[in-house]
Protein backbone atom coordinates (compact mmCIF):
# COMPACT_ATOMS: atom_id res chain seq x y z
CA UNK A 1 0.00 0.00 0.00
CA UNK A 2 2.84 2.42 0.71
CA UNK A 3 4.19 2.09 -2.82
CA UNK A 4 0.72 2.72 -4.26
CA UNK A 5 0.29 5.74 -2.00
CA UNK A 6 3.67 7.24 -2.91
CA UNK A 7 3.07 6.66 -6.62
CA UNK A 8 -0.41 8.20 -6.49
CA UNK A 9 0.81 11.14 -4.37
CA UNK A 10 3.66 11.75 -6.79
CA UNK A 11 1.06 11.85 -9.59
CA UNK A 12 -0.92 14.48 -7.67
CA UNK A 13 2.22 16.57 -7.16
CA UNK A 14 3.17 16.26 -10.85
CA UNK A 15 -0.31 17.41 -11.89
CA UNK A 16 0.02 20.42 -9.57
CA UNK A 17 3.48 21.37 -10.85
CA UNK A 18 2.17 21.35 -14.44
CA UNK A 19 0.12 24.45 -13.52
CA UNK A 20 3.30 26.51 -13.80
CA UNK A 21 1.59 29.61 -15.22
CA UNK A 22 -0.96 29.65 -12.41
CA UNK A 23 1.83 29.36 -9.82
CA UNK A 24 3.73 32.20 -11.46
CA UNK A 25 0.59 34.38 -11.51
CA UNK A 26 -0.22 33.57 -7.87
CA UNK A 27 3.36 34.08 -6.71
CA UNK A 28 3.68 37.37 -8.58
CA UNK A 29 0.38 38.53 -7.10
CA UNK A 30 1.49 37.58 -3.57
CA UNK A 31 4.95 39.08 -4.08
CA UNK A 32 3.32 42.42 -4.92
CA UNK A 33 2.25 42.66 -1.29
CA UNK A 34 5.80 42.09 -0.03
CA UNK A 35 7.29 44.52 -2.56
CA UNK A 36 4.67 47.10 -1.56
CA UNK A 37 5.63 46.64 2.11
CA UNK A 38 2.46 44.74 2.87
CA UNK A 39 2.00 41.19 4.08
CA UNK A 40 0.67 37.91 2.81
CA UNK A 41 -1.91 36.62 5.26
CA UNK A 42 -2.67 32.91 5.16
CA UNK A 43 -5.75 31.04 6.29
CA UNK A 44 -6.84 27.46 5.95
CA UNK A 45 -10.27 26.09 6.73
CA UNK A 46 -10.71 22.75 8.48
CA UNK A 47 -7.62 20.54 8.10
CA UNK A 48 -5.78 23.29 6.23
CA UNK A 49 -5.43 25.12 9.53
CA UNK A 50 -2.29 22.96 9.80
CA UNK A 51 -0.59 25.26 7.31
CA UNK A 52 -0.68 28.01 9.94
CA UNK A 53 1.68 26.06 12.20
CA UNK A 54 4.13 25.84 9.29
CA UNK A 55 3.99 29.64 9.04
CA UNK A 56 4.29 30.37 12.75
CA UNK A 57 6.48 27.49 13.94
CA UNK A 58 8.16 26.12 10.80
CA UNK A 59 11.88 26.19 10.15
CA UNK A 60 11.57 28.90 7.49
CA UNK A 61 9.56 31.73 8.94
CA UNK A 62 9.08 34.93 6.99
CA UNK A 63 8.04 38.24 8.57
CA UNK A 64 5.97 39.06 5.48
CA UNK A 65 3.81 35.94 5.80
CA UNK A 66 1.40 35.84 8.73
CA UNK A 67 -1.76 34.06 9.86
CA UNK A 68 -4.93 35.86 8.81
CA UNK A 69 -6.70 35.04 12.06
CA UNK A 70 -5.30 35.52 15.53
CA UNK A 71 -7.55 34.43 18.40
CA UNK A 72 -10.39 34.08 15.89
CA UNK A 73 -10.12 37.68 14.70
CA UNK A 74 -9.17 38.81 11.20
CA UNK A 75 -6.04 40.92 11.23
CA UNK A 76 -6.23 44.54 10.16
CA UNK A 77 -5.51 44.50 6.43
CA UNK A 78 -4.51 47.24 4.03
CA UNK A 79 -5.20 47.32 0.28
CA UNK A 80 -1.58 46.33 -0.43
CA UNK A 81 -1.92 43.10 1.60
CA UNK A 82 -2.87 39.78 0.04
CA UNK A 83 -4.60 36.70 1.41
CA UNK A 84 -3.73 33.10 0.58
CA UNK A 85 -6.76 30.94 1.39
CA UNK A 86 -6.74 27.13 1.48
CA UNK A 87 -9.90 25.04 1.57
CA UNK A 88 -10.74 21.45 0.66
CA UNK A 89 -13.56 22.20 -1.76
CA UNK A 90 -15.04 25.22 -3.50
CA UNK A 91 -18.39 24.73 -1.75
CA UNK A 92 -16.88 25.34 1.75
CA UNK A 93 -19.25 27.90 3.32
CA UNK A 94 -16.66 29.22 5.78
CA UNK A 95 -14.24 29.92 2.94
CA UNK A 96 -16.97 31.46 0.77
CA UNK A 97 -18.04 33.88 3.52
CA UNK A 98 -14.44 34.85 4.26
CA UNK A 99 -13.62 35.33 0.57
CA UNK A 100 -16.71 37.50 0.07
CA UNK A 101 -15.76 39.65 3.06
CA UNK A 102 -12.20 40.07 1.78
CA UNK A 103 -13.37 40.74 -1.77
CA UNK A 104 -15.85 43.36 -0.53
CA UNK A 105 -12.93 45.03 1.29
CA UNK A 106 -10.85 45.04 -1.92
CA UNK A 107 -8.26 42.66 -0.50
CA UNK A 108 -6.55 40.50 -3.12
CA UNK A 109 -7.04 36.75 -2.68
CA UNK A 110 -5.30 33.65 -3.95
CA UNK A 111 -7.51 30.63 -3.31
CA UNK A 112 -6.29 27.04 -3.28
CA UNK A 113 -9.07 24.48 -3.48
CA UNK A 114 -10.54 21.73 -5.59
CA UNK A 115 -13.82 21.72 -7.48
CA UNK A 116 -16.16 18.82 -6.71
CA UNK A 117 -19.30 17.97 -8.71
CA UNK A 118 -19.17 21.27 -10.56
CA UNK A 119 -19.82 23.21 -7.33
CA UNK A 120 -17.64 26.29 -7.60
CA UNK A 121 -18.51 29.29 -5.51
CA UNK A 122 -14.95 30.36 -4.79
CA UNK A 123 -12.93 30.73 -7.98
CA UNK A 124 -14.96 33.76 -9.06
CA UNK A 125 -13.99 35.50 -5.79
CA UNK A 126 -10.28 34.81 -6.30
CA UNK A 127 -7.80 37.02 -8.06
CA UNK A 128 -5.89 33.79 -8.73
CA UNK A 129 -7.35 30.31 -8.25
CA UNK A 130 -5.23 27.18 -7.87
CA UNK A 131 -7.20 23.97 -8.38
CA UNK A 132 -5.29 21.13 -6.72
CA UNK A 133 -7.69 18.58 -8.25
CA UNK A 134 -7.57 16.03 -5.45
CA UNK A 135 -11.08 14.69 -5.98
CA UNK A 136 -10.84 11.17 -4.62
CA UNK A 137 -8.96 9.08 -2.12
CA UNK A 138 -5.74 7.70 -3.52
CA UNK A 139 -5.35 4.08 -2.39
CA UNK A 140 -7.73 1.24 -3.31
CA UNK A 141 -8.45 -1.34 -0.63
CA UNK A 142 -9.08 -5.06 -1.02
CA UNK A 143 -12.77 -4.39 -0.27
CA UNK A 144 -13.08 -2.07 -3.27
CA UNK A 145 -13.11 1.15 -1.27
CA UNK A 146 -10.49 3.85 -1.40
CA UNK A 147 -8.56 5.41 1.49
CA UNK A 148 -6.14 8.28 2.02
CA UNK A 149 -7.09 11.81 0.98
CA UNK A 150 -3.92 13.82 1.80
CA UNK A 151 -5.38 17.31 1.48
CA UNK A 152 -3.15 18.99 4.06
CA UNK A 153 -0.04 17.37 2.61
CA UNK A 154 -1.08 18.64 -0.82
CA UNK A 155 -1.74 22.10 0.61
CA UNK A 156 1.69 22.23 2.22
CA UNK A 157 3.26 21.19 -1.08
CA UNK A 158 1.44 24.03 -2.86
CA UNK A 159 2.39 26.49 -0.10
CA UNK A 160 6.07 25.61 -0.51
CA UNK A 161 5.82 25.78 -4.32
CA UNK A 162 4.40 29.29 -3.96
CA UNK A 163 7.16 30.27 -1.51
CA UNK A 164 9.85 29.03 -3.87
CA UNK A 165 8.38 30.88 -6.82
CA UNK A 166 7.85 34.04 -4.73
CA UNK A 167 11.47 33.83 -3.58
CA UNK A 168 12.63 33.77 -7.21
CA UNK A 169 10.47 36.78 -8.04
CA UNK A 170 11.58 38.75 -4.98
CA UNK A 171 15.26 38.01 -5.65
CA UNK A 172 14.89 39.90 -8.94
CA UNK A 173 13.84 43.00 -6.97
CA UNK A 174 16.81 42.95 -4.57
PDB file of C-alpha atoms in Angstrom:
ATOM      1  CA  UNK A   1       0.000   0.000   0.000  1.00  0.00           C
ATOM      2  CA  UNK A   2       2.844   2.423   0.714  1.00  0.00           C
ATOM      3  CA  UNK A   3       4.191   2.089  -2.816  1.00  0.00           C
ATOM      4  CA  UNK A   4       0.718   2.718  -4.259  1.00  0.00           C
ATOM      5  CA  UNK A   5       0.290   5.737  -2.003  1.00  0.00           C
ATOM      6  CA  UNK A   6       3.667   7.240  -2.907  1.00  0.00           C
ATOM      7  CA  UNK A   7       3.066   6.657  -6.621  1.00  0.00           C
ATOM      8  CA  UNK A   8      -0.409   8.198  -6.486  1.00  0.00           C
ATOM      9  CA  UNK A   9       0.811  11.142  -4.373  1.00  0.00           C
ATOM     10  CA  UNK A  10       3.664  11.754  -6.791  1.00  0.00           C
ATOM     11  CA  UNK A  11       1.064  11.846  -9.588  1.00  0.00           C
ATOM     12  CA  UNK A  12      -0.921  14.481  -7.674  1.00  0.00           C
ATOM     13  CA  UNK A  13       2.221  16.572  -7.159  1.00  0.00           C
ATOM     14  CA  UNK A  14       3.174  16.263 -10.849  1.00  0.00           C
ATOM     15  CA  UNK A  15      -0.307  17.405 -11.885  1.00  0.00           C
ATOM     16  CA  UNK A  16       0.024  20.423  -9.574  1.00  0.00           C
ATOM     17  CA  UNK A  17       3.480  21.372 -10.846  1.00  0.00           C
ATOM     18  CA  UNK A  18       2.167  21.346 -14.435  1.00  0.00           C
ATOM     19  CA  UNK A  19       0.119  24.446 -13.519  1.00  0.00           C
ATOM     20  CA  UNK A  20       3.299  26.512 -13.803  1.00  0.00           C
ATOM     21  CA  UNK A  21       1.589  29.610 -15.224  1.00  0.00           C
ATOM     22  CA  UNK A  22      -0.958  29.653 -12.406  1.00  0.00           C
ATOM     23  CA  UNK A  23       1.833  29.361  -9.820  1.00  0.00           C
ATOM     24  CA  UNK A  24       3.728  32.204 -11.457  1.00  0.00           C
ATOM     25  CA  UNK A  25       0.594  34.382 -11.507  1.00  0.00           C
ATOM     26  CA  UNK A  26      -0.224  33.573  -7.873  1.00  0.00           C
ATOM     27  CA  UNK A  27       3.358  34.080  -6.709  1.00  0.00           C
ATOM     28  CA  UNK A  28       3.679  37.367  -8.583  1.00  0.00           C
ATOM     29  CA  UNK A  29       0.376  38.527  -7.104  1.00  0.00           C
ATOM     30  CA  UNK A  30       1.487  37.582  -3.567  1.00  0.00           C
ATOM     31  CA  UNK A  31       4.955  39.083  -4.078  1.00  0.00           C
ATOM     32  CA  UNK A  32       3.319  42.425  -4.918  1.00  0.00           C
ATOM     33  CA  UNK A  33       2.252  42.656  -1.285  1.00  0.00           C
ATOM     34  CA  UNK A  34       5.796  42.085  -0.035  1.00  0.00           C
ATOM     35  CA  UNK A  35       7.292  44.523  -2.562  1.00  0.00           C
ATOM     36  CA  UNK A  36       4.665  47.097  -1.562  1.00  0.00           C
ATOM     37  CA  UNK A  37       5.629  46.643   2.111  1.00  0.00           C
ATOM     38  CA  UNK A  38       2.460  44.744   2.874  1.00  0.00           C
ATOM     39  CA  UNK A  39       1.998  41.191   4.085  1.00  0.00           C
ATOM     40  CA  UNK A  40       0.666  37.907   2.809  1.00  0.00           C
ATOM     41  CA  UNK A  41      -1.910  36.623   5.260  1.00  0.00           C
ATOM     42  CA  UNK A  42      -2.672  32.914   5.157  1.00  0.00           C
ATOM     43  CA  UNK A  43      -5.754  31.043   6.285  1.00  0.00           C
ATOM     44  CA  UNK A  44      -6.836  27.458   5.954  1.00  0.00           C
ATOM     45  CA  UNK A  45     -10.274  26.089   6.733  1.00  0.00           C
ATOM     46  CA  UNK A  46     -10.714  22.755   8.477  1.00  0.00           C
ATOM     47  CA  UNK A  47      -7.625  20.538   8.097  1.00  0.00           C
ATOM     48  CA  UNK A  48      -5.783  23.293   6.225  1.00  0.00           C
ATOM     49  CA  UNK A  49      -5.427  25.117   9.530  1.00  0.00           C
ATOM     50  CA  UNK A  50      -2.293  22.959   9.803  1.00  0.00           C
ATOM     51  CA  UNK A  51      -0.587  25.263   7.307  1.00  0.00           C
ATOM     52  CA  UNK A  52      -0.677  28.013   9.938  1.00  0.00           C
ATOM     53  CA  UNK A  53       1.680  26.060  12.198  1.00  0.00           C
ATOM     54  CA  UNK A  54       4.127  25.843   9.292  1.00  0.00           C
ATOM     55  CA  UNK A  55       3.994  29.643   9.035  1.00  0.00           C
ATOM     56  CA  UNK A  56       4.288  30.370  12.750  1.00  0.00           C
ATOM     57  CA  UNK A  57       6.478  27.485  13.937  1.00  0.00           C
ATOM     58  CA  UNK A  58       8.156  26.121  10.802  1.00  0.00           C
ATOM     59  CA  UNK A  59      11.885  26.190  10.151  1.00  0.00           C
ATOM     60  CA  UNK A  60      11.570  28.898   7.494  1.00  0.00           C
ATOM     61  CA  UNK A  61       9.559  31.731   8.941  1.00  0.00           C
ATOM     62  CA  UNK A  62       9.080  34.933   6.990  1.00  0.00           C
ATOM     63  CA  UNK A  63       8.043  38.236   8.565  1.00  0.00           C
ATOM     64  CA  UNK A  64       5.974  39.061   5.482  1.00  0.00           C
ATOM     65  CA  UNK A  65       3.813  35.936   5.804  1.00  0.00           C
ATOM     66  CA  UNK A  66       1.403  35.837   8.729  1.00  0.00           C
ATOM     67  CA  UNK A  67      -1.760  34.058   9.858  1.00  0.00           C
ATOM     68  CA  UNK A  68      -4.931  35.860   8.805  1.00  0.00           C
ATOM     69  CA  UNK A  69      -6.704  35.039  12.062  1.00  0.00           C
ATOM     70  CA  UNK A  70      -5.303  35.525  15.534  1.00  0.00           C
ATOM     71  CA  UNK A  71      -7.547  34.431  18.395  1.00  0.00           C
ATOM     72  CA  UNK A  72     -10.386  34.080  15.887  1.00  0.00           C
ATOM     73  CA  UNK A  73     -10.123  37.681  14.698  1.00  0.00           C
ATOM     74  CA  UNK A  74      -9.167  38.807  11.202  1.00  0.00           C
ATOM     75  CA  UNK A  75      -6.036  40.916  11.230  1.00  0.00           C
ATOM     76  CA  UNK A  76      -6.228  44.544  10.158  1.00  0.00           C
ATOM     77  CA  UNK A  77      -5.508  44.499   6.426  1.00  0.00           C
ATOM     78  CA  UNK A  78      -4.515  47.244   4.033  1.00  0.00           C
ATOM     79  CA  UNK A  79      -5.201  47.320   0.277  1.00  0.00           C
ATOM     80  CA  UNK A  80      -1.577  46.331  -0.425  1.00  0.00           C
ATOM     81  CA  UNK A  81      -1.917  43.098   1.604  1.00  0.00           C
ATOM     82  CA  UNK A  82      -2.870  39.780   0.039  1.00  0.00           C
ATOM     83  CA  UNK A  83      -4.605  36.697   1.414  1.00  0.00           C
ATOM     84  CA  UNK A  84      -3.731  33.097   0.576  1.00  0.00           C
ATOM     85  CA  UNK A  85      -6.764  30.944   1.389  1.00  0.00           C
ATOM     86  CA  UNK A  86      -6.738  27.134   1.476  1.00  0.00           C
ATOM     87  CA  UNK A  87      -9.897  25.040   1.575  1.00  0.00           C
ATOM     88  CA  UNK A  88     -10.738  21.453   0.661  1.00  0.00           C
ATOM     89  CA  UNK A  89     -13.562  22.203  -1.756  1.00  0.00           C
ATOM     90  CA  UNK A  90     -15.035  25.223  -3.495  1.00  0.00           C
ATOM     91  CA  UNK A  91     -18.388  24.728  -1.748  1.00  0.00           C
ATOM     92  CA  UNK A  92     -16.885  25.338   1.749  1.00  0.00           C
ATOM     93  CA  UNK A  93     -19.252  27.898   3.324  1.00  0.00           C
ATOM     94  CA  UNK A  94     -16.655  29.221   5.784  1.00  0.00           C
ATOM     95  CA  UNK A  95     -14.245  29.921   2.935  1.00  0.00           C
ATOM     96  CA  UNK A  96     -16.972  31.460   0.772  1.00  0.00           C
ATOM     97  CA  UNK A  97     -18.042  33.876   3.522  1.00  0.00           C
ATOM     98  CA  UNK A  98     -14.444  34.847   4.257  1.00  0.00           C
ATOM     99  CA  UNK A  99     -13.617  35.326   0.566  1.00  0.00           C
ATOM    100  CA  UNK A 100     -16.709  37.503   0.072  1.00  0.00           C
ATOM    101  CA  UNK A 101     -15.764  39.645   3.060  1.00  0.00           C
ATOM    102  CA  UNK A 102     -12.198  40.065   1.775  1.00  0.00           C
ATOM    103  CA  UNK A 103     -13.366  40.744  -1.767  1.00  0.00           C
ATOM    104  CA  UNK A 104     -15.847  43.363  -0.533  1.00  0.00           C
ATOM    105  CA  UNK A 105     -12.926  45.032   1.287  1.00  0.00           C
ATOM    106  CA  UNK A 106     -10.846  45.036  -1.924  1.00  0.00           C
ATOM    107  CA  UNK A 107      -8.260  42.656  -0.503  1.00  0.00           C
ATOM    108  CA  UNK A 108      -6.549  40.498  -3.122  1.00  0.00           C
ATOM    109  CA  UNK A 109      -7.041  36.749  -2.675  1.00  0.00           C
ATOM    110  CA  UNK A 110      -5.298  33.647  -3.948  1.00  0.00           C
ATOM    111  CA  UNK A 111      -7.512  30.627  -3.313  1.00  0.00           C
ATOM    112  CA  UNK A 112      -6.287  27.043  -3.278  1.00  0.00           C
ATOM    113  CA  UNK A 113      -9.071  24.476  -3.485  1.00  0.00           C
ATOM    114  CA  UNK A 114     -10.536  21.725  -5.593  1.00  0.00           C
ATOM    115  CA  UNK A 115     -13.819  21.719  -7.475  1.00  0.00           C
ATOM    116  CA  UNK A 116     -16.157  18.820  -6.712  1.00  0.00           C
ATOM    117  CA  UNK A 117     -19.298  17.965  -8.707  1.00  0.00           C
ATOM    118  CA  UNK A 118     -19.171  21.274 -10.559  1.00  0.00           C
ATOM    119  CA  UNK A 119     -19.816  23.214  -7.332  1.00  0.00           C
ATOM    120  CA  UNK A 120     -17.635  26.291  -7.603  1.00  0.00           C
ATOM    121  CA  UNK A 121     -18.513  29.290  -5.508  1.00  0.00           C
ATOM    122  CA  UNK A 122     -14.950  30.358  -4.791  1.00  0.00           C
ATOM    123  CA  UNK A 123     -12.934  30.733  -7.978  1.00  0.00           C
ATOM    124  CA  UNK A 124     -14.958  33.762  -9.062  1.00  0.00           C
ATOM    125  CA  UNK A 125     -13.994  35.496  -5.788  1.00  0.00           C
ATOM    126  CA  UNK A 126     -10.285  34.807  -6.304  1.00  0.00           C
ATOM    127  CA  UNK A 127      -7.801  37.017  -8.056  1.00  0.00           C
ATOM    128  CA  UNK A 128      -5.890  33.791  -8.726  1.00  0.00           C
ATOM    129  CA  UNK A 129      -7.350  30.312  -8.249  1.00  0.00           C
ATOM    130  CA  UNK A 130      -5.232  27.177  -7.870  1.00  0.00           C
ATOM    131  CA  UNK A 131      -7.197  23.967  -8.376  1.00  0.00           C
ATOM    132  CA  UNK A 132      -5.289  21.133  -6.722  1.00  0.00           C
ATOM    133  CA  UNK A 133      -7.686  18.580  -8.252  1.00  0.00           C
ATOM    134  CA  UNK A 134      -7.572  16.026  -5.452  1.00  0.00           C
ATOM    135  CA  UNK A 135     -11.077  14.691  -5.980  1.00  0.00           C
ATOM    136  CA  UNK A 136     -10.841  11.173  -4.625  1.00  0.00           C
ATOM    137  CA  UNK A 137      -8.963   9.079  -2.117  1.00  0.00           C
ATOM    138  CA  UNK A 138      -5.738   7.700  -3.516  1.00  0.00           C
ATOM    139  CA  UNK A 139      -5.348   4.084  -2.387  1.00  0.00           C
ATOM    140  CA  UNK A 140      -7.733   1.243  -3.310  1.00  0.00           C
ATOM    141  CA  UNK A 141      -8.453  -1.343  -0.628  1.00  0.00           C
ATOM    142  CA  UNK A 142      -9.079  -5.058  -1.015  1.00  0.00           C
ATOM    143  CA  UNK A 143     -12.772  -4.387  -0.265  1.00  0.00           C
ATOM    144  CA  UNK A 144     -13.079  -2.066  -3.268  1.00  0.00           C
ATOM    145  CA  UNK A 145     -13.114   1.152  -1.271  1.00  0.00           C
ATOM    146  CA  UNK A 146     -10.488   3.849  -1.402  1.00  0.00           C
ATOM    147  CA  UNK A 147      -8.564   5.412   1.495  1.00  0.00           C
ATOM    148  CA  UNK A 148      -6.145   8.279   2.021  1.00  0.00           C
ATOM    149  CA  UNK A 149      -7.092  11.810   0.975  1.00  0.00           C
ATOM    150  CA  UNK A 150      -3.924  13.817   1.795  1.00  0.00           C
ATOM    151  CA  UNK A 151      -5.381  17.308   1.478  1.00  0.00           C
ATOM    152  CA  UNK A 152      -3.149  18.992   4.064  1.00  0.00           C
ATOM    153  CA  UNK A 153      -0.036  17.367   2.606  1.00  0.00           C
ATOM    154  CA  UNK A 154      -1.079  18.636  -0.818  1.00  0.00           C
ATOM    155  CA  UNK A 155      -1.740  22.104   0.608  1.00  0.00           C
ATOM    156  CA  UNK A 156       1.694  22.225   2.219  1.00  0.00           C
ATOM    157  CA  UNK A 157       3.261  21.186  -1.081  1.00  0.00           C
ATOM    158  CA  UNK A 158       1.437  24.028  -2.855  1.00  0.00           C
ATOM    159  CA  UNK A 159       2.392  26.488  -0.103  1.00  0.00           C
ATOM    160  CA  UNK A 160       6.073  25.614  -0.505  1.00  0.00           C
ATOM    161  CA  UNK A 161       5.823  25.783  -4.318  1.00  0.00           C
ATOM    162  CA  UNK A 162       4.398  29.289  -3.957  1.00  0.00           C
ATOM    163  CA  UNK A 163       7.156  30.274  -1.510  1.00  0.00           C
ATOM    164  CA  UNK A 164       9.848  29.026  -3.875  1.00  0.00           C
ATOM    165  CA  UNK A 165       8.380  30.885  -6.823  1.00  0.00           C
ATOM    166  CA  UNK A 166       7.854  34.038  -4.733  1.00  0.00           C
ATOM    167  CA  UNK A 167      11.466  33.828  -3.579  1.00  0.00           C
ATOM    168  CA  UNK A 168      12.632  33.772  -7.209  1.00  0.00           C
ATOM    169  CA  UNK A 169      10.467  36.781  -8.043  1.00  0.00           C
ATOM    170  CA  UNK A 170      11.579  38.754  -4.977  1.00  0.00           C
ATOM    171  CA  UNK A 171      15.265  38.014  -5.650  1.00  0.00           C
ATOM    172  CA  UNK A 172      14.890  39.905  -8.942  1.00  0.00           C
ATOM    173  CA  UNK A 173      13.843  43.001  -6.966  1.00  0.00           C
ATOM    174  CA  UNK A 174      16.812  42.951  -4.574  1.00  0.00           C
TER     175      UNK A 174
END
